[in-house]
Tab-separated table of C-alpha atoms and ligand atoms in Angstrom:
chain	number	residue	atom	x	y	z
A	1	UNK	CA	-6.544	134.584	212.536
A	2	UNK	CA	-10.405	133.841	210.996
A	3	UNK	CA	-8.419	133.727	207.450
A	4	UNK	CA	-5.968	131.053	209.227
A	5	UNK	CA	-8.994	129.077	210.532
A	6	UNK	CA	-10.601	129.021	207.622
A	7	UNK	CA	-6.988	127.708	205.517
A	8	UNK	CA	-7.184	124.949	208.095
A	9	UNK	CA	-10.463	123.703	207.794
A	10	UNK	CA	-10.299	123.686	203.824
A	11	UNK	CA	-6.915	121.938	204.493
A	12	UNK	CA	-8.700	119.456	206.962
A	13	UNK	CA	-11.494	118.891	204.470
A	14	UNK	CA	-8.848	118.115	201.759
A	15	UNK	CA	-7.215	115.500	203.886
A	16	UNK	CA	-10.475	113.887	204.850
A	17	UNK	CA	-11.612	113.905	201.131
A	18	UNK	CA	-8.189	112.440	200.379
A	19	UNK	CA	-8.368	109.729	202.837
A	20	UNK	CA	-12.058	108.716	201.643
A	21	UNK	CA	-11.097	108.446	197.902
A	22	UNK	CA	-8.281	106.231	199.098
A	23	UNK	CA	-9.975	104.080	201.565
A	24	UNK	CA	-11.945	102.144	198.680
A	25	UNK	CA	-9.159	101.516	196.693
A	26	UNK	CA	-7.187	100.090	199.409
A	27	UNK	CA	-10.016	97.916	200.681
A	28	UNK	CA	-10.173	96.376	196.681
A	29	UNK	CA	-6.782	95.347	197.416
A	30	UNK	CA	-7.837	93.188	200.789
A	31	UNK	CA	-8.945	89.981	199.217
A	32	UNK	CA	-5.797	89.877	197.124
A	33	UNK	CA	-3.714	90.788	200.593
A	34	UNK	CA	-5.523	87.802	202.320
A	35	UNK	CA	-4.514	85.629	199.777
A	36	UNK	CA	-0.849	86.935	199.529
A	37	UNK	CA	-0.524	86.595	203.286
A	38	UNK	CA	-0.002	90.126	203.916
A	39	UNK	CA	-2.377	90.087	206.817
A	40	UNK	CA	-1.248	89.024	210.454
A	41	UNK	CA	-2.590	88.967	213.730
A	42	UNK	CA	-0.775	90.858	217.386
A	43	UNK	CA	-1.397	89.789	220.592
A	44	UNK	CA	-1.950	91.899	223.245
A	45	UNK	CA	-2.025	90.247	226.674
A	46	UNK	CA	-4.918	91.033	229.281
A	47	UNK	CA	-3.248	90.328	232.922
A	48	UNK	CA	-5.336	89.232	236.085
A	49	UNK	CA	-4.691	91.754	238.656
A	50	UNK	CA	-5.123	89.891	241.908
A	51	UNK	CA	-3.499	86.535	240.172
A	52	UNK	CA	-0.769	88.539	238.432
A	53	UNK	CA	-0.805	86.189	235.407
A	54	UNK	CA	-2.227	86.217	232.023
A	55	UNK	CA	-5.724	85.499	231.767
A	56	UNK	CA	-6.154	85.933	227.806
A	57	UNK	CA	-5.052	87.785	224.915
A	58	UNK	CA	-6.676	90.297	222.579
A	59	UNK	CA	-6.068	89.500	218.793
A	60	UNK	CA	-5.856	92.878	216.384
A	61	UNK	CA	-5.033	92.331	212.845
A	62	UNK	CA	-2.477	94.307	210.770
A	63	UNK	CA	-1.592	94.673	207.178
A	64	UNK	CA	1.587	94.559	206.096
A	65	UNK	CA	1.199	96.282	202.715
A	66	UNK	CA	3.816	95.893	199.908
A	67	UNK	CA	4.165	99.836	198.985
A	68	UNK	CA	2.572	101.497	202.173
A	69	UNK	CA	4.119	99.693	204.685
A	70	UNK	CA	1.991	98.621	208.053
A	71	UNK	CA	-1.281	99.587	208.220
A	72	UNK	CA	-3.550	99.561	211.263
A	73	UNK	CA	-6.987	98.697	211.459
A	74	UNK	CA	-8.199	102.015	212.040
A	75	UNK	CA	-7.257	102.609	208.319
A	76	UNK	CA	-9.183	99.667	206.751
A	77	UNK	CA	-11.870	98.303	209.348
A	78	UNK	CA	-14.717	100.776	208.659
A	79	UNK	CA	-13.920	100.743	205.080
A	80	UNK	CA	-14.233	96.955	204.949
A	81	UNK	CA	-17.533	97.162	206.521
A	82	UNK	CA	-19.067	99.499	203.939
A	83	UNK	CA	-17.287	97.518	201.559
A	84	UNK	CA	-18.766	94.355	202.430
A	85	UNK	CA	-15.356	92.619	202.778
A	86	UNK	CA	-15.556	92.526	206.602
A	87	UNK	CA	-17.105	89.229	206.850
A	88	UNK	CA	-14.043	87.532	205.125
A	89	UNK	CA	-11.825	89.264	206.535
A	90	UNK	CA	-12.767	88.426	210.061
A	91	UNK	CA	-13.448	84.763	209.146
A	92	UNK	CA	-9.419	84.981	208.161
A	93	UNK	CA	-8.686	85.949	211.409
A	94	UNK	CA	-10.711	83.724	213.546
A	95	UNK	CA	-9.056	81.004	211.603
A	96	UNK	CA	-5.509	82.581	211.887
A	97	UNK	CA	-6.129	82.971	215.377
A	98	UNK	CA	-6.990	79.354	215.943
A	99	UNK	CA	-3.933	78.303	213.825
A	100	UNK	CA	-1.746	80.453	216.190
A	101	UNK	CA	-3.495	79.279	219.462
A	102	UNK	CA	-2.639	75.641	218.496
A	103	UNK	CA	1.157	76.861	218.259
A	104	UNK	CA	0.811	78.202	221.970
A	105	UNK	CA	-0.805	75.060	223.019
A	106	UNK	CA	1.708	72.946	221.616
A	107	UNK	CA	4.329	74.798	224.050
A	108	UNK	CA	2.202	74.438	226.981
A	109	UNK	CA	0.129	77.769	227.069
A	110	UNK	CA	-3.878	77.222	226.854
A	111	UNK	CA	-4.280	81.185	226.526
A	112	UNK	CA	-8.081	82.071	225.608
A	113	UNK	CA	-8.132	84.492	222.794
A	114	UNK	CA	-10.728	87.218	222.108
A	115	UNK	CA	-11.266	88.311	218.488
A	116	UNK	CA	-13.165	91.929	217.638
A	117	UNK	CA	-16.500	91.213	215.711
A	118	UNK	CA	-17.630	94.439	213.846
A	119	UNK	CA	-21.271	95.471	214.822
A	120	UNK	CA	-22.370	94.835	211.201
A	121	UNK	CA	-21.548	91.191	211.406
A	122	UNK	CA	-23.499	90.729	214.646
A	123	UNK	CA	-26.637	91.198	212.155
A	124	UNK	CA	-25.758	88.840	209.825
A	125	UNK	CA	-27.047	85.628	210.418
A	126	UNK	CA	-24.941	83.795	207.660
A	127	UNK	CA	-21.739	85.239	209.685
A	128	UNK	CA	-22.745	83.616	212.853
A	129	UNK	CA	-23.877	80.500	211.315
A	130	UNK	CA	-20.208	80.008	209.629
A	131	UNK	CA	-18.146	81.298	212.915
A	132	UNK	CA	-20.653	78.426	215.205
A	133	UNK	CA	-19.728	75.802	212.433
A	134	UNK	CA	-16.217	76.935	212.847
A	135	UNK	CA	-16.056	76.591	216.511
A	136	UNK	CA	-18.431	74.222	218.078
A	137	UNK	CA	-16.965	70.976	218.878
A	138	UNK	CA	-13.192	72.959	218.072
A	139	UNK	CA	-11.225	73.161	221.097
A	140	UNK	CA	-9.984	76.314	220.291
A	141	UNK	CA	-10.729	78.686	223.029
A	142	UNK	CA	-12.017	82.067	221.291
A	143	UNK	CA	-14.019	84.629	222.671
A	144	UNK	CA	-15.129	87.994	220.823
A	145	UNK	CA	-15.165	91.667	221.709
A	146	UNK	CA	-18.218	93.594	220.603
A	147	UNK	CA	-18.847	97.322	220.779
A	148	UNK	CA	-21.644	98.553	222.575
A	149	UNK	CA	-22.642	100.499	219.306
A	150	UNK	CA	-22.919	97.436	217.582
A	151	UNK	CA	-25.561	96.021	219.892
A	152	UNK	CA	-27.621	99.541	219.650
A	153	UNK	CA	-27.907	99.269	216.115
A	154	UNK	CA	-30.572	96.422	216.302
A	155	UNK	CA	-30.762	94.770	219.844
A	156	UNK	CA	-33.258	92.213	219.109
A	157	UNK	CA	-30.997	90.211	216.549
A	158	UNK	CA	-27.786	90.962	218.202
A	159	UNK	CA	-29.192	89.393	221.731
A	160	UNK	CA	-30.022	86.020	219.719
A	161	UNK	CA	-26.886	85.938	217.930
A	162	UNK	CA	-24.832	86.552	221.222
A	163	UNK	CA	-26.734	84.009	222.664
A	164	UNK	CA	-25.907	81.512	219.833
A	165	UNK	CA	-22.152	81.911	221.082
A	166	UNK	CA	-22.995	81.860	224.618
A	167	UNK	CA	-24.745	78.449	223.814
A	168	UNK	CA	-21.634	76.868	222.160
A	169	UNK	CA	-19.582	78.448	225.106
A	170	UNK	CA	-17.943	81.159	223.336
A	171	UNK	CA	-17.471	84.360	226.000
A	172	UNK	CA	-18.073	87.800	224.673
A	173	UNK	CA	-16.752	91.046	226.370
A	174	UNK	CA	-18.112	94.128	225.720
A	175	UNK	CA	-15.892	96.727	224.121
A	176	UNK	CA	-14.795	100.622	224.421
A	177	UNK	CA	-17.647	100.628	227.117
A	178	UNK	CA	-18.648	104.403	227.784
A	179	UNK	CA	-17.430	105.431	224.746
A	180	UNK	CA	-20.894	104.838	223.246
A	181	UNK	CA	-24.148	105.846	224.810
A	182	UNK	CA	-25.680	102.739	226.098
A	183	UNK	CA	-26.585	102.049	230.048
A	184	UNK	CA	-24.767	99.084	231.719
A	185	UNK	CA	-28.244	98.284	232.756
A	186	UNK	CA	-29.269	97.997	229.231
A	187	UNK	CA	-26.207	95.977	228.275
A	188	UNK	CA	-26.757	93.559	231.274
A	189	UNK	CA	-29.406	91.757	229.188
A	190	UNK	CA	-26.847	90.766	226.904
A	191	UNK	CA	-25.010	87.450	227.934
A	192	UNK	CA	-21.592	88.941	228.112
A	193	UNK	CA	-18.990	87.867	230.845
A	194	UNK	CA	-16.570	90.897	230.440
A	195	UNK	CA	-16.653	94.627	230.526
A	196	UNK	CA	-14.023	96.378	228.908
A	197	UNK	CA	-13.907	100.412	230.099
A	198	UNK	CA	-12.994	102.348	227.161
A	199	UNK	CA	-8.933	103.760	227.439
A	200	UNK	CA	-10.227	107.249	227.154
A	201	UNK	CA	-11.217	107.035	230.812
A	202	UNK	CA	-8.182	105.279	231.446
A	203	UNK	CA	-5.159	107.123	229.865
A	204	UNK	CA	-6.184	110.238	231.949
A	205	UNK	CA	-6.853	107.987	234.882
A	206	UNK	CA	-4.716	109.656	237.562
A	207	UNK	CA	-4.936	113.402	235.858
A	208	UNK	CA	-8.262	113.673	235.677
A	209	UNK	CA	-10.766	114.489	238.892
A	210	UNK	CA	-13.892	112.869	237.257
A	211	UNK	CA	-12.301	109.906	235.326
A	212	UNK	CA	-11.523	108.011	238.715
A	213	UNK	CA	-15.306	108.247	239.980
A	214	UNK	CA	-16.599	107.020	236.425
A	215	UNK	CA	-14.346	104.129	236.408
A	216	UNK	CA	-14.700	103.257	240.036
A	217	UNK	CA	-18.284	103.341	239.702
A	218	UNK	CA	-18.440	101.263	236.671
A	219	UNK	CA	-16.092	98.476	238.538
A	220	UNK	CA	-18.602	98.465	241.309
A	221	UNK	CA	-21.800	98.293	238.922
A	222	UNK	CA	-20.282	95.584	236.590
A	223	UNK	CA	-19.250	93.552	239.785
A	224	UNK	CA	-23.308	93.723	241.022
A	225	UNK	CA	-23.911	92.492	237.562
A	226	UNK	CA	-21.381	89.255	237.959
A	227	UNK	CA	-19.347	90.624	234.960
A	228	UNK	CA	-15.376	91.011	235.125
A	229	UNK	CA	-13.831	94.209	234.452
A	230	UNK	CA	-10.935	94.929	232.102
A	231	UNK	CA	-9.283	98.376	232.242
A	232	UNK	CA	-7.918	98.981	228.707
A	233	UNK	CA	-5.034	101.745	227.894
A	234	UNK	CA	-3.383	101.165	231.023
A	235	UNK	CA	-0.065	103.147	230.424
A	236	UNK	CA	1.353	104.408	233.795
A	237	UNK	CA	2.300	102.325	236.950
A	238	UNK	CA	0.108	104.843	238.873
A	239	UNK	CA	-3.077	103.957	236.851
A	240	UNK	CA	-2.284	100.287	237.462
A	241	UNK	CA	-1.861	100.761	241.227
A	242	UNK	CA	-5.149	102.949	241.439
A	243	UNK	CA	-7.234	100.150	239.457
A	244	UNK	CA	-5.802	97.570	241.741
A	245	UNK	CA	-7.171	99.400	244.715
A	246	UNK	CA	-10.511	100.022	243.000
A	247	UNK	CA	-10.597	96.185	242.140
A	248	UNK	CA	-10.546	95.926	238.327
A	249	UNK	CA	-10.083	92.722	237.572
A	250	UNK	CA	-7.909	92.515	234.320
A	251	UNK	CA	-5.508	95.160	232.935
A	252	UNK	CA	-4.263	95.802	229.115
A	253	UNK	CA	-2.175	98.733	227.811
A	254	UNK	CA	1.339	99.377	226.822
A	255	UNK	CA	2.484	99.503	230.351
A	256	UNK	CA	2.047	95.544	230.708
A	257	UNK	CA	2.469	94.773	226.818
A	258	UNK	CA	2.518	96.490	223.490
A	259	UNK	CA	0.604	94.125	220.840
A	260	UNK	CA	2.947	91.851	219.733
A	261	UNK	CA	3.419	89.418	216.818
A	262	UNK	CA	2.834	85.600	217.403
A	263	UNK	CA	6.318	84.432	218.314
A	264	UNK	CA	6.844	87.754	220.027
A	265	UNK	CA	3.921	87.035	222.314
A	266	UNK	CA	5.085	83.459	222.944
A	267	UNK	CA	8.528	84.697	224.194
A	268	UNK	CA	6.604	87.302	226.511
A	269	UNK	CA	4.328	84.369	228.005
A	270	UNK	CA	7.173	82.074	228.355
A	271	UNK	CA	8.746	84.761	230.491
A	272	UNK	CA	5.835	85.715	232.601
A	273	UNK	CA	6.188	81.979	233.043
A	274	UNK	CA	9.330	81.814	234.531
A	275	UNK	CA	8.979	84.880	236.121
A	276	UNK	CA	5.798	83.244	237.842
A	277	UNK	CA	8.423	80.945	239.623
A	278	UNK	CA	10.120	84.020	241.323
A	279	UNK	CA	7.164	86.430	241.290
A	280	UNK	CA	8.215	90.057	241.898
A	281	UNK	CA	5.069	91.717	242.663
A	282	UNK	CA	3.579	93.678	239.567
A	283	UNK	CA	2.846	92.868	235.936
A	284	UNK	CA	5.924	92.985	233.985
A	285	UNK	CA	6.150	96.766	233.680
A	286	UNK	CA	7.934	97.313	230.242
A	287	UNK	CA	6.878	98.015	226.797
B	1	LIG	P1	-10.061	98.297	220.124
B	1	LIG	O1	-10.666	96.608	220.242
B	1	LIG	O2	-10.646	98.908	221.742
B	1	LIG	O3	-8.494	97.443	220.314
B	1	LIG	C1	-7.635	98.258	221.321
B	1	LIG	C2	-6.816	99.647	220.629
B	1	LIG	O4	-5.957	100.415	221.577
B	1	LIG	C3	-5.568	98.752	219.881
B	1	LIG	O5	-5.345	99.676	218.737
B	1	LIG	C4	-4.335	98.549	220.449
B	1	LIG	O6	-3.205	98.498	219.771
B	1	LIG	C5	-4.494	99.860	221.667
B	1	LIG	N1	-3.966	100.057	222.607
B	1	LIG	C6	-3.798	99.071	223.650
B	1	LIG	N2	-2.852	99.361	224.547
B	1	LIG	C7	-2.882	100.553	224.516
B	1	LIG	C8	-2.566	101.795	225.423
B	1	LIG	O7	-1.780	101.557	226.535
B	1	LIG	N3	-2.612	102.970	225.367
B	1	LIG	C9	-3.238	103.288	223.759
B	1	LIG	N4	-3.392	104.736	223.413
B	1	LIG	N5	-3.491	102.351	222.998
B	1	LIG	C10	-3.378	101.274	223.513
B	1	LIG	P2	-5.400	98.847	216.996
B	1	LIG	O8	-4.943	97.808	217.002
B	1	LIG	O9	-4.979	100.007	216.263
B	1	LIG	O10	-7.041	98.582	217.002
B	1	LIG	C11	-8.041	99.684	216.625
B	1	LIG	C12	-9.319	99.007	216.905
B	1	LIG	O11	-9.285	98.265	215.449
B	1	LIG	C13	-9.693	98.328	217.595
B	1	LIG	O12	-10.067	98.869	218.890
B	1	LIG	C14	-10.706	97.176	217.130
B	1	LIG	O13	-12.117	98.041	217.325
B	1	LIG	C15	-10.458	97.386	215.597
B	1	LIG	N6	-9.924	96.154	215.332
B	1	LIG	C16	-8.552	95.586	215.778
B	1	LIG	N7	-8.725	94.502	214.915
B	1	LIG	C17	-9.789	94.108	214.439
B	1	LIG	C18	-10.479	92.667	213.638
B	1	LIG	O14	-9.636	91.675	213.461
B	1	LIG	N8	-11.261	92.824	213.548
B	1	LIG	C19	-12.056	93.788	213.665
B	1	LIG	N9	-13.583	94.134	212.943
B	1	LIG	N10	-12.141	94.829	214.422
B	1	LIG	C20	-10.517	95.200	214.633
B	2	LIG	MG1	-11.336	95.089	221.514
B	3	LIG	MG1	-11.459	98.192	223.466
B	4	LIG	MG1	-11.116	100.832	221.627
């Protein structure tokens, strides 16, 4: 058995090494991929529990690679951060979201869209200046999602840049809350209006003894600090029901909708708008 364990460890190491040796190569392709139009955004609705309507959407980047097929951000974001291409990638994402949002607006749907911003960019004054120039005075309704770890790395500079976003009316959500080490009291110093509880606490919500306590106290504390709370990773009607009782403001997850391409998202939004005329009680329960 020990030999088997050791073999497994070796295999794990090999695959890890293989991953690491392939990723830089993959990331070197990013500028070409952007120019060739291989990247695209998907949108996942965040639904307001009490109002039973779409409050906003999260934009998630995807890479349709010519030989490897669909690549999810988990495979290239951190490598892009390391390679210094995350700034160009993120600016592309923001511009694409502005473009797609204009199409939503032309169809009559004015939906704020939140873009994920890497922590490394929160320390990059040039990036922040470029983004502010892009968004200031524009009618785009863009928000940002940032992880707590991003802020801990250099709190002073992050705080300064987040304040710049707040000053031009860009809302900020704290993403993956609870997955890192920061306290909510500490994060409260940030000009953030939304707290997203990490999906690790939500997917097990109704099968764990511990998670409901954590989630409920986080919701209460965030409310006391005047933040809206979003639960990500809502996968079951039972989780949705419990979150609703706990007073969670927004829900996001496969139960409500998977992330969808622009046109599929628009179709989802239109369907929801028609359902509003004859509401049925709960957010759209389908995948
Ligand atoms: P995140 O911002 O926390 O996004 C949530 C992730 O959970 C997404 O994975 C989403 O598809 C997935 N998800 C949504 N609902 C459910 C659910 O009910 N159950 C489960 N198990 N998962 C769910 P995705 O798209 O693979 O993105 C992973 C991470 O990559 C994101 O985590 C975000 O940190 C990063 N990312 C995505 N797009 C961008 C981007 O444009 N720029 C940057 N810098 N990072 C991005
Ligand atoms: Mg996010
Ligand atoms: Mg998240
Ligand atoms: Mg996450």
